[in-house]
mmCIF file of C-alpha atoms and ligand atoms in Angstrom:
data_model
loop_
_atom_site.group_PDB
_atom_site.id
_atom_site.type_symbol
_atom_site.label_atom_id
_atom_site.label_comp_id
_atom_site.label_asym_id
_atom_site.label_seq_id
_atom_site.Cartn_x
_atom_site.Cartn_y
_atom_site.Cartn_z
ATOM 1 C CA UNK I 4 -19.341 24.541 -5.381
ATOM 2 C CA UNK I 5 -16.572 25.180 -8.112
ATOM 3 C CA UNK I 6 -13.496 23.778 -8.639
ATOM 4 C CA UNK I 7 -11.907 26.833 -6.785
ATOM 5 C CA UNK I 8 -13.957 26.398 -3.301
ATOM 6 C CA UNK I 9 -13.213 22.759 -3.438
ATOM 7 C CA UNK I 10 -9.637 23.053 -3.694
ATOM 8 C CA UNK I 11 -9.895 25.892 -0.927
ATOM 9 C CA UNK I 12 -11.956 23.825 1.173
ATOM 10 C CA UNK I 13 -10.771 20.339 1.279
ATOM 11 C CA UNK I 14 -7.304 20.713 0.325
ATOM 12 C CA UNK I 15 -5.628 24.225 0.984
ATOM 13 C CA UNK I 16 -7.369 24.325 3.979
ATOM 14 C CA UNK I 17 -4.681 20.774 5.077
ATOM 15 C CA UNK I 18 -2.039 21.237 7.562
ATOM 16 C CA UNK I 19 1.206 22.885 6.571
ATOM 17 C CA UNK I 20 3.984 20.357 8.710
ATOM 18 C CA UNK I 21 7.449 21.778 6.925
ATOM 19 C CA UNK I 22 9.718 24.257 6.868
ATOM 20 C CA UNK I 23 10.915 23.796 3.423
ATOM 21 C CA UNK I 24 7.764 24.357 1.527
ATOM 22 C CA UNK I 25 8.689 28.160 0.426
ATOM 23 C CA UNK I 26 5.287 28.001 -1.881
ATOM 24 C CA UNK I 27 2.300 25.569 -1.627
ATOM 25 C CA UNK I 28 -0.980 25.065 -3.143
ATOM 26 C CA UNK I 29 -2.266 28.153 -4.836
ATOM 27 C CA UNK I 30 0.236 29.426 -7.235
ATOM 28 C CA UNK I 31 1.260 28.048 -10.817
ATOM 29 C CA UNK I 32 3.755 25.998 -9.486
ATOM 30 C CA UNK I 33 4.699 25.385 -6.017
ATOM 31 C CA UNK I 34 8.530 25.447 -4.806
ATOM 32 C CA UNK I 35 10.850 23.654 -2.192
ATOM 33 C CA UNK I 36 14.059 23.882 -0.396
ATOM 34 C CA UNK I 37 16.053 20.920 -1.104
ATOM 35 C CA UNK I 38 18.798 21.167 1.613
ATOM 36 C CA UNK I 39 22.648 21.085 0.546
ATOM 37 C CA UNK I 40 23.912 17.618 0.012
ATOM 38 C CA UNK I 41 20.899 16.360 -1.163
ATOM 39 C CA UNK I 42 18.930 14.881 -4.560
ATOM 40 C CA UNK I 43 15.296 15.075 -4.750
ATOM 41 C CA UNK I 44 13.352 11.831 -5.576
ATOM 42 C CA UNK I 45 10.228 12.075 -7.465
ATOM 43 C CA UNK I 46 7.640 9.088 -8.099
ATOM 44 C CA UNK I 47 4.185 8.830 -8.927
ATOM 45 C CA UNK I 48 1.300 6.133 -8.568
ATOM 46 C CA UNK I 49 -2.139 6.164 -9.700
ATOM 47 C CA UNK I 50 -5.185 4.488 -8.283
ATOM 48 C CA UNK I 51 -8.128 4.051 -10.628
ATOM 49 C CA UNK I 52 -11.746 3.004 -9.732
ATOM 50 C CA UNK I 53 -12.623 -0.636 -10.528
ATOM 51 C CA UNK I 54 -8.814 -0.789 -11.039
ATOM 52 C CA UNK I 55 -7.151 -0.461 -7.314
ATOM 53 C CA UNK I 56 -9.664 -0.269 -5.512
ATOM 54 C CA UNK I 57 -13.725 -0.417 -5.760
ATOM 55 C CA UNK I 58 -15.810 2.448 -6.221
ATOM 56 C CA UNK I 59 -18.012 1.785 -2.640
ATOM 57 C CA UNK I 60 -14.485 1.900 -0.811
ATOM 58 C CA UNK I 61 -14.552 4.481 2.141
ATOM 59 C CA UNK I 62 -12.796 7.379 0.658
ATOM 60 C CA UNK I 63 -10.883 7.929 4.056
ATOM 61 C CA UNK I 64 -8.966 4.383 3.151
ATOM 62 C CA UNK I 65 -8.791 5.400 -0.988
ATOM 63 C CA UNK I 66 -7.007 8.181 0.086
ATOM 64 C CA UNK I 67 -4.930 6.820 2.792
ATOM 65 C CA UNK I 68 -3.808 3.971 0.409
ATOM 66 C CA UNK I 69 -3.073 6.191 -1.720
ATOM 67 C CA UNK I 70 -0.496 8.120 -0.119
ATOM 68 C CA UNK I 71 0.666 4.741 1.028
ATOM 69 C CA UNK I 72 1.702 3.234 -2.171
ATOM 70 C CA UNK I 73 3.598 6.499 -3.075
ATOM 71 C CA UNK I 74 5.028 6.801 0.518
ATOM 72 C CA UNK I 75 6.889 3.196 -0.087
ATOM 73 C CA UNK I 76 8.699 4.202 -3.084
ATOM 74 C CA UNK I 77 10.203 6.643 -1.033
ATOM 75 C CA UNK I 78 10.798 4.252 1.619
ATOM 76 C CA UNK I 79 12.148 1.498 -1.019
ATOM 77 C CA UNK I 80 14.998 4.243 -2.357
ATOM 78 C CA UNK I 81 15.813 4.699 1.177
ATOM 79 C CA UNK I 82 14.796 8.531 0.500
ATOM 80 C CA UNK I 83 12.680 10.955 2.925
ATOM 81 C CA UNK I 84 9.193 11.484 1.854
ATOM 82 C CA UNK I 85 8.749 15.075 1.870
ATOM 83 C CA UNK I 86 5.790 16.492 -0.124
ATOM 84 C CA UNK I 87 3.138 15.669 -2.365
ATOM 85 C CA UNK I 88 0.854 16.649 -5.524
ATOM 86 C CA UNK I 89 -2.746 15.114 -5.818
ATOM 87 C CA UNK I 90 -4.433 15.148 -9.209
ATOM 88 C CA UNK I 91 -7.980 14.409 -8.723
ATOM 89 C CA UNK I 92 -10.413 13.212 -11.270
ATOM 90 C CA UNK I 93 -13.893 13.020 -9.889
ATOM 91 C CA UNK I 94 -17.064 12.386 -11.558
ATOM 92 C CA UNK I 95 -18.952 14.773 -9.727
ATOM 93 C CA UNK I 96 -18.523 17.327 -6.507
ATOM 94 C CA UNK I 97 -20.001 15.293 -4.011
ATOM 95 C CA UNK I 98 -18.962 17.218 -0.354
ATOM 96 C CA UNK I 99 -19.453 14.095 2.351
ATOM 97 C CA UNK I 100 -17.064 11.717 0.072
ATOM 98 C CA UNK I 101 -14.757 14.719 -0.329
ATOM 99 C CA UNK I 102 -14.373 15.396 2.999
ATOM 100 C CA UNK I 103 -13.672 11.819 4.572
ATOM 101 C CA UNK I 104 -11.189 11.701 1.669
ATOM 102 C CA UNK I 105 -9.668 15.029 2.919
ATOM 103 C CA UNK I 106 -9.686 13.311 6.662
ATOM 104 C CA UNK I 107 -7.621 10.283 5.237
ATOM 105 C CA UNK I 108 -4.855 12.505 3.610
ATOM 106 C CA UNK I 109 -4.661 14.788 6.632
ATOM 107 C CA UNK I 110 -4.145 11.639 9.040
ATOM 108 C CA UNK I 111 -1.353 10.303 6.318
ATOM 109 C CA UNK I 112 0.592 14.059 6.142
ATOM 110 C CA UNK I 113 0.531 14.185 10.038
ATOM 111 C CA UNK I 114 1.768 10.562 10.346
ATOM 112 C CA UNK I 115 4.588 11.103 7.473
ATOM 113 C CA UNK I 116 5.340 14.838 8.154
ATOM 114 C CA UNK I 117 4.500 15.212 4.221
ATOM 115 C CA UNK I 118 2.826 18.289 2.867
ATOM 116 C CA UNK I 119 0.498 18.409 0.147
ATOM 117 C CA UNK I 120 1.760 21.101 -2.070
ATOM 118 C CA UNK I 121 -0.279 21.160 -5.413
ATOM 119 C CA UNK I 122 -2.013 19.235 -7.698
ATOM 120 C CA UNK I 123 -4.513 19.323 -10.438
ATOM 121 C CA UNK I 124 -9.158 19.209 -9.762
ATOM 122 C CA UNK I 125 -10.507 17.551 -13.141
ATOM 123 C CA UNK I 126 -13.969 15.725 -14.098
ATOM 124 C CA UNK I 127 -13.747 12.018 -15.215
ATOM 125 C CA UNK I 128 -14.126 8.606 -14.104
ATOM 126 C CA UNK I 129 -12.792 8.825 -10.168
ATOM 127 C CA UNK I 130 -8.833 8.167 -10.506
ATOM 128 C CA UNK I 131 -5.986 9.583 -7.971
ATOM 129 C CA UNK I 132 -2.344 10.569 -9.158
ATOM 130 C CA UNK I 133 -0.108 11.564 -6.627
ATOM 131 C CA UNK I 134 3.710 12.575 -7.314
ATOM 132 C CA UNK I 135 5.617 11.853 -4.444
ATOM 133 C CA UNK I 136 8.599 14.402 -3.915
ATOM 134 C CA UNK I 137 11.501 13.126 -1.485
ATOM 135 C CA UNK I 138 15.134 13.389 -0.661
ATOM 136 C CA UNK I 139 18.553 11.295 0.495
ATOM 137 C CA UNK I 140 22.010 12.438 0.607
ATOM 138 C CA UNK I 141 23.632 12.352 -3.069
ATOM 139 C CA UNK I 142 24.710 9.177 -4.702
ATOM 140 C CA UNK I 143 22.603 7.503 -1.358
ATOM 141 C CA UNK I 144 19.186 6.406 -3.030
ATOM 142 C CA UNK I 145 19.314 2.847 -2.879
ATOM 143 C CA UNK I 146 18.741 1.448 -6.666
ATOM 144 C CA UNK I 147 17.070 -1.844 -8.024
ATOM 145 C CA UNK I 148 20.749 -1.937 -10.071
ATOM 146 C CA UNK I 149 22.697 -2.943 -7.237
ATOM 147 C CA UNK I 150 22.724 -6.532 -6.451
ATOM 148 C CA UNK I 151 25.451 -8.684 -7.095
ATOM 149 C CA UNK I 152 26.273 -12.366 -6.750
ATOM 150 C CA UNK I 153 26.542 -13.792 -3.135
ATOM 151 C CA UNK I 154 24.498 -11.014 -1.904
ATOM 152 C CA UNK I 155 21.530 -12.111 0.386
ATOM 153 C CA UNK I 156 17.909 -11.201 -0.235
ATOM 154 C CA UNK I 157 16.063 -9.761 2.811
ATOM 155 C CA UNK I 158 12.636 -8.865 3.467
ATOM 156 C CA UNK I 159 11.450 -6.888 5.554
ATOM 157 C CA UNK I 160 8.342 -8.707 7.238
ATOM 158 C CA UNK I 161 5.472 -11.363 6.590
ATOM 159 C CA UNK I 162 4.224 -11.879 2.811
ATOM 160 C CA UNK I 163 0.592 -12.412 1.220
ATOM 161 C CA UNK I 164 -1.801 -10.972 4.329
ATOM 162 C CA UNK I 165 -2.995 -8.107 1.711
ATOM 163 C CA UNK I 166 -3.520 -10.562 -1.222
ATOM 164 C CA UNK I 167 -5.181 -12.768 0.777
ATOM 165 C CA UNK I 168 -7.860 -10.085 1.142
ATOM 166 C CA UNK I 169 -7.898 -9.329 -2.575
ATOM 167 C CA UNK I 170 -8.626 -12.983 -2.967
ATOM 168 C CA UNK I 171 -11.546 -12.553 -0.555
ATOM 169 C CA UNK I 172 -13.241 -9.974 -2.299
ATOM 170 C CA UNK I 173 -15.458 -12.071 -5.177
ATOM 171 C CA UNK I 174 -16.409 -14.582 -3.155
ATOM 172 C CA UNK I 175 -15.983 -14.373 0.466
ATOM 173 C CA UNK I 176 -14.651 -17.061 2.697
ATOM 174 C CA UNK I 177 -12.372 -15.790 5.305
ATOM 175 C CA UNK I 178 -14.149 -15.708 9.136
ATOM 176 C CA UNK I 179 -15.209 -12.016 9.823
ATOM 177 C CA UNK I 180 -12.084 -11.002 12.348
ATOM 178 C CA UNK I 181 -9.694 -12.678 10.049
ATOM 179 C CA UNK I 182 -10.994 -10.281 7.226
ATOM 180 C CA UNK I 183 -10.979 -7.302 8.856
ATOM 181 C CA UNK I 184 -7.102 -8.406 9.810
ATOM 182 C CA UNK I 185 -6.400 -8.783 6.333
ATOM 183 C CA UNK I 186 -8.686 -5.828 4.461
ATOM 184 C CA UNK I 187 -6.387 -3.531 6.956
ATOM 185 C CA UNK I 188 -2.833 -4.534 5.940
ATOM 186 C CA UNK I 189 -4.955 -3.981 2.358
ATOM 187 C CA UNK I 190 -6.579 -0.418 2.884
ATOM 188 C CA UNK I 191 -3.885 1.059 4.976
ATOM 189 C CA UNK I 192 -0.481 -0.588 4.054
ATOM 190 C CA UNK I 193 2.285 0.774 6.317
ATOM 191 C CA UNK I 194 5.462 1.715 4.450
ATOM 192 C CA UNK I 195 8.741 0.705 6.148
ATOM 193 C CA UNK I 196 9.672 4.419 6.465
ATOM 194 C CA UNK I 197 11.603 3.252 9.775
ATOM 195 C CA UNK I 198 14.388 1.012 7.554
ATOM 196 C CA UNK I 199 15.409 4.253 5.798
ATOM 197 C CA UNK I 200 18.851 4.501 7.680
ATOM 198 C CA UNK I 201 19.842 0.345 7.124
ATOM 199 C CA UNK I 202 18.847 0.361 3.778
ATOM 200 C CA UNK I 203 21.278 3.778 3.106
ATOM 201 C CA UNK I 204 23.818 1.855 5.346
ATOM 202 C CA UNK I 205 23.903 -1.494 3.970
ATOM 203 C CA UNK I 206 21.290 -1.731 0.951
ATOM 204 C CA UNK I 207 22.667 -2.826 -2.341
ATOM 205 C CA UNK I 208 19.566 -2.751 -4.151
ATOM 206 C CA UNK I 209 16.126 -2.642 -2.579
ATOM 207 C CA UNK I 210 12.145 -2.115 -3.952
ATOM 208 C CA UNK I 211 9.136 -2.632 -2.468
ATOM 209 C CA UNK I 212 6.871 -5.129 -2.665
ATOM 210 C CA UNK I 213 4.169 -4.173 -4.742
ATOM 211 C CA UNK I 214 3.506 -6.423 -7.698
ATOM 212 C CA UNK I 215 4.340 -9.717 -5.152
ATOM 213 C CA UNK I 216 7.639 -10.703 -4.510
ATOM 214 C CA UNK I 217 8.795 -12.741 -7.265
ATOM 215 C CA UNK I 218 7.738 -10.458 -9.670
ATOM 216 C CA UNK I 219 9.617 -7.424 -7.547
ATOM 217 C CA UNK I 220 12.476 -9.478 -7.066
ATOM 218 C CA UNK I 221 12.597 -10.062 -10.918
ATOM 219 C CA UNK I 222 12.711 -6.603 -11.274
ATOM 220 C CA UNK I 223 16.030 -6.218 -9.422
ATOM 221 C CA UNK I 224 17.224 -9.394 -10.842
ATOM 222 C CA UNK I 225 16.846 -7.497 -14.023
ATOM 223 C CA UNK I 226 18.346 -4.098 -13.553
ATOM 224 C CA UNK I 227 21.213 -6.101 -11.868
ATOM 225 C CA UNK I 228 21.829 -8.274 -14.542
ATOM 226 C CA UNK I 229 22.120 -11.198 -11.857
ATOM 227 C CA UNK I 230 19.818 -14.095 -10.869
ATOM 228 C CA UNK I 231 18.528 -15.570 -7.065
ATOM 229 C CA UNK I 232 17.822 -18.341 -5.248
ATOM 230 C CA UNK I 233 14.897 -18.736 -2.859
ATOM 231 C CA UNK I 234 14.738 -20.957 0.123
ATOM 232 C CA UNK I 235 10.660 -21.669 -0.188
ATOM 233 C CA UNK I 236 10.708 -22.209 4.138
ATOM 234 C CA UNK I 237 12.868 -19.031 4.637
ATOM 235 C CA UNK I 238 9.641 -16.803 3.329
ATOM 236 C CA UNK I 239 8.324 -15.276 5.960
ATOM 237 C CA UNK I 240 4.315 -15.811 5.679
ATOM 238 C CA UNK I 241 1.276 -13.562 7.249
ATOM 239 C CA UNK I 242 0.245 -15.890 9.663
ATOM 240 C CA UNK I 243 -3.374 -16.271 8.201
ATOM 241 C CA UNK I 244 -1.768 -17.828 4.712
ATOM 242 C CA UNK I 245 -1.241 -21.331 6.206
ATOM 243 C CA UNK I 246 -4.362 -21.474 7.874
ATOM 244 C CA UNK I 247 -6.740 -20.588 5.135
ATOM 245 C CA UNK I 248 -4.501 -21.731 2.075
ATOM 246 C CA UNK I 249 -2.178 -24.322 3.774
ATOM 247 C CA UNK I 250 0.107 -26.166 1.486
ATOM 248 C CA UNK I 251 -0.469 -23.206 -1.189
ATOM 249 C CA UNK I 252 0.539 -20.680 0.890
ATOM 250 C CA UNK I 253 4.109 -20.084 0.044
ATOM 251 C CA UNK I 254 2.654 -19.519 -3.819
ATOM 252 C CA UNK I 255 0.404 -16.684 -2.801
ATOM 253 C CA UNK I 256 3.680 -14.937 -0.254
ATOM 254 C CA UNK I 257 5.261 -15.229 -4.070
ATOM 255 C CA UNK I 258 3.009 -13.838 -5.859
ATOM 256 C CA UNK I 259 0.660 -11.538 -4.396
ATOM 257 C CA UNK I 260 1.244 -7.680 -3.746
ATOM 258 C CA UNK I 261 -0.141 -4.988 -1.843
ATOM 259 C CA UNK I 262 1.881 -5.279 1.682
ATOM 260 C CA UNK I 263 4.724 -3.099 0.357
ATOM 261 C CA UNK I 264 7.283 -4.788 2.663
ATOM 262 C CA UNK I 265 10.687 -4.427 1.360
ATOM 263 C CA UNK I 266 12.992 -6.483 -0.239
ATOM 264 C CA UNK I 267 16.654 -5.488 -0.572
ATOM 265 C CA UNK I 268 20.222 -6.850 -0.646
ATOM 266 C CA UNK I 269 22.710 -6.986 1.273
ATOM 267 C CA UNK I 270 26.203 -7.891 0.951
ATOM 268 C CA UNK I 271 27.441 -11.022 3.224
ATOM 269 C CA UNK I 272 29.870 -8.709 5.127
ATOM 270 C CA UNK I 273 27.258 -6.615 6.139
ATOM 271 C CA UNK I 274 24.703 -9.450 7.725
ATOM 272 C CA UNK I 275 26.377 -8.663 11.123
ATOM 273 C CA UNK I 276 26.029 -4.867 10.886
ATOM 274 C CA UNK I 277 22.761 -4.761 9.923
ATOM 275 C CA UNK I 278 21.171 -7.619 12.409
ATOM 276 C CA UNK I 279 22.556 -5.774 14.910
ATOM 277 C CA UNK I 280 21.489 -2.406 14.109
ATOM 278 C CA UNK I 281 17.598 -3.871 12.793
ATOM 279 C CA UNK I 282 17.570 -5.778 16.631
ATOM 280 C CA UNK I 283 18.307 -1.965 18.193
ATOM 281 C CA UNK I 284 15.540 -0.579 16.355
ATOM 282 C CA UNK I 285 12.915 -3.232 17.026
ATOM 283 C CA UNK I 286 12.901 -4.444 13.227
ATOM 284 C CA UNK I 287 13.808 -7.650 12.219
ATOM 285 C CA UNK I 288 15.063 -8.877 8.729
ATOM 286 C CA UNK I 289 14.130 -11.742 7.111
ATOM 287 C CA UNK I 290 17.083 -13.228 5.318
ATOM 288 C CA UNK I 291 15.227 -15.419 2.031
ATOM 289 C CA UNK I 292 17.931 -16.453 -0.591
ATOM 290 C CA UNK I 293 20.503 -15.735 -1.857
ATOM 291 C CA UNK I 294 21.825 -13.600 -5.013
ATOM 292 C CA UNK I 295 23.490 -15.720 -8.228
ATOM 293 C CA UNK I 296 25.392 -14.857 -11.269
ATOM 294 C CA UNK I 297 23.376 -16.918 -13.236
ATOM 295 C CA UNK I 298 20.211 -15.219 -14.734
ATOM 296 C CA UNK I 299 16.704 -16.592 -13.388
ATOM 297 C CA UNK I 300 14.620 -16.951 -9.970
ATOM 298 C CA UNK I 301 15.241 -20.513 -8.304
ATOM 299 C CA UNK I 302 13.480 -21.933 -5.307
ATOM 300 C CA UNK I 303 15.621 -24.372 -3.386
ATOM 301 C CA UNK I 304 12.486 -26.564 -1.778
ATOM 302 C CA UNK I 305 12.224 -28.217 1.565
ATOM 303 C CA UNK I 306 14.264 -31.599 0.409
ATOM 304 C CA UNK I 307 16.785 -29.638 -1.316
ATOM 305 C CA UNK I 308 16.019 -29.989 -4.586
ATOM 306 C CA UNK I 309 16.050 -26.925 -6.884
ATOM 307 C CA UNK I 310 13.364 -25.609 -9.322
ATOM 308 C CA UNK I 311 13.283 -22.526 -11.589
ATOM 309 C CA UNK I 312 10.676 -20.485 -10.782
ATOM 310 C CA UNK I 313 8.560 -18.204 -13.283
ATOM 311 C CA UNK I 314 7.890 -14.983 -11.778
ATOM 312 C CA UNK I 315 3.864 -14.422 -11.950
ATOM 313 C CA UNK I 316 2.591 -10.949 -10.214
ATOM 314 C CA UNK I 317 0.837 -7.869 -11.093
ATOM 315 C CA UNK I 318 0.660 -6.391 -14.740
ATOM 316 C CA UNK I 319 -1.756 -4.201 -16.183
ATOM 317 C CA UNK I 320 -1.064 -5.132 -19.810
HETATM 318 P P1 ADP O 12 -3.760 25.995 -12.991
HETATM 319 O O1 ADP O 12 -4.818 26.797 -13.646
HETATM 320 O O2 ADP O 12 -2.431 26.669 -12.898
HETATM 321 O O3 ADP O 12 -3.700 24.590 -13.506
HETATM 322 P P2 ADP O 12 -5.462 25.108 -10.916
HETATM 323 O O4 ADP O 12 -6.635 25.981 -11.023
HETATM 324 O O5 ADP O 12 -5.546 23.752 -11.523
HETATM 325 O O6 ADP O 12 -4.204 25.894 -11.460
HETATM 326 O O7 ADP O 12 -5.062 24.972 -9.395
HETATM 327 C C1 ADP O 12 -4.962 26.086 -8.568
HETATM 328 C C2 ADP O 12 -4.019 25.763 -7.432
HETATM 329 O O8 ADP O 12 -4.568 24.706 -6.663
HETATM 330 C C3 ADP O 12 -2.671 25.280 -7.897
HETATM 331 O O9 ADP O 12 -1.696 25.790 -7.012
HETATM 332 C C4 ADP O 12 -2.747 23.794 -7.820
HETATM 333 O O10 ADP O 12 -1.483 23.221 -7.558
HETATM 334 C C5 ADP O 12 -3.704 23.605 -6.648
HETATM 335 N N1 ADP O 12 -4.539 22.392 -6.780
HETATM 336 C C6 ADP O 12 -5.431 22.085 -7.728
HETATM 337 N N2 ADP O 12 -6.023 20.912 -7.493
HETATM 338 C C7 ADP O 12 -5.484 20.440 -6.350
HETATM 339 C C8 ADP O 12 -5.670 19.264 -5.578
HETATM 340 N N3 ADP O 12 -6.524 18.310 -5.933
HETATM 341 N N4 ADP O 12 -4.922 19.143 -4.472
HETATM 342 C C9 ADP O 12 -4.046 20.064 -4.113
HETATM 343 N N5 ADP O 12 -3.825 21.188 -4.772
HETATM 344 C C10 ADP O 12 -4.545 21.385 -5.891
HETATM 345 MG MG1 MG O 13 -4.685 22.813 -13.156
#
């Protein structure tokens, strides 16, 4: 099999969900309709082999993670997901592992109505790029700029499940239903798509939660230009953390990525507003701390007192 057939086979041949795609896969460039009223948001994550995940991985899950990771940036700007481009760098053409990683794109394009629309076949060490394409209303993508002092910080569910199983992967010591609990909010990460409309409503800056939640919230801290305060019991935990890690816990919710929950901001007038409209769509916030002029990340611990708090999560360099 060539490059050609393999593109023809495992990729053109994937379902073709929207309206708006006036060229897919096949040309030298594909084209959209971006509708009137609206910016397109473009983002792109890689997953490398050894890197972000291990090379014995089911390809079904490399795949679906894949399209998960790029899927919450969309969801983080409060944007649509719409389609995607895949470029593929495989060590060899190996049909069974192509095909189950086919199977795990398909299933995440039917459950995000996203089409695959391009991309690039190329030989190398086994690494996945996907550009996510998207769109919101103008002026609506929610930034990482907008926070400001007195703003709360909200997130969007429980922390540190997913790191948890990265932590179990050397050495394993989690009981076998607890780790397949844990390896599944790892391999197949749902992206809080649903809080699209509160975050355009009420969002003054938002990310996901990617690098761990310090480090994220650092990173709006930063393009704010504004500092926070975090109570350490308001963090909402995955309720394996204080089982396995008890009083350490709260440290790994801070620091470990890979749930892609949200964090966002929101301004105190809002807090009504939004619980209300999060309780009507079966979500729930998670109100954590609390916005500040002054520049760093605090933690305001269970007797009150107040430490600074050095933001530790994910860098490649
Ligand atoms: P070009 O020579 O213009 O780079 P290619 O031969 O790389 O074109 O690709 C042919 C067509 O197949 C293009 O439309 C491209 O977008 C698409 N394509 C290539 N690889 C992939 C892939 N892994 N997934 C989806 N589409 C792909
Ligand atoms: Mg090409």
């Amino acid at each position: 099999m060539n490059e050609f057939h393999l593109i023809d086979q495992f990729f053109k041949s994937l379902p073709r969900i929207r309206q708006d795609v006036v060229l897919g896969i096949g040309d030298d460039a594909a084209s959209v309709r971006v509708e009137a009223g609206m910016e397109l948001l473009v983002s792109t994550d890689t997953l490398v082999s050894g890197v972000h995940f291990l090379p014995d991985w089911n390809p079904y899950d490399i795949a679906v993670r894949s399209m998960m990771v790029n899927i919450s940036d969309m969801a983080a700007m409060g944007a649509e997901p719409c389609w995607v481009t895949l470029a593929l760098t495989l060590p060899e053409i190996h049909s069974p592992w192509l095909s189950e990683f086919a199977s795990g794109l398909r299933d995440s394009l039917e459950t995000y109505q996203i089409d695959l629309i391009g991309g690039d076949t190329t030989r190398g060490p086994l690494a996945i790029t996907i550009t996510i394409l998207g769109q919101a209303p103008v002026n609506k993508a929610i930034k990482r700029s907008g926070a400001r002092a007195g703003d709360l910080i909200v997130v969007t569910g429980a922390l540190g499940g997913a790191a948890l199983a990265v932590q179990d992967l050397p050495q394993p010591f989690l009981e076998t239903e607890d780790r397949q609990t844990l390896m599944d909010s790892l391999l197949r990460p749902k992206p809080r798509v649903e809080w699209r409309s509160i975050l355009r409503n009420y969002a003054s800056s938002a990310i996901d939660i990617s690098d761990g939640l310090s480090a994220d919230l650092h990173h709006i801290c930063h393009a704010s230009g504004v500092g926070a305060s975090l109570s350490r019991t308001s963090i909402p935990l995955h309720p394996l953390l204080p089982v396995y890690l008890k009083e350490k816990a709260v440290d790994l919710a801070l620091t470990g990525g890979d749930d892609y929950e949200l964090c966002f901001t929101v301004s105190p007038n809002h807090l009504e507003a939004l619980t209300n409209d999060t309780e009507q769509s079966g979500l729930r916030a998670y109100p954590i701390g609390v916005i500040e002029n002054a520049s760093g990340i605090h933690l305001v611990l269970e007797d009150g007192r107040r430490t600074t708090y050095q933001p530790k999560g994910y860098s490649h360099f």
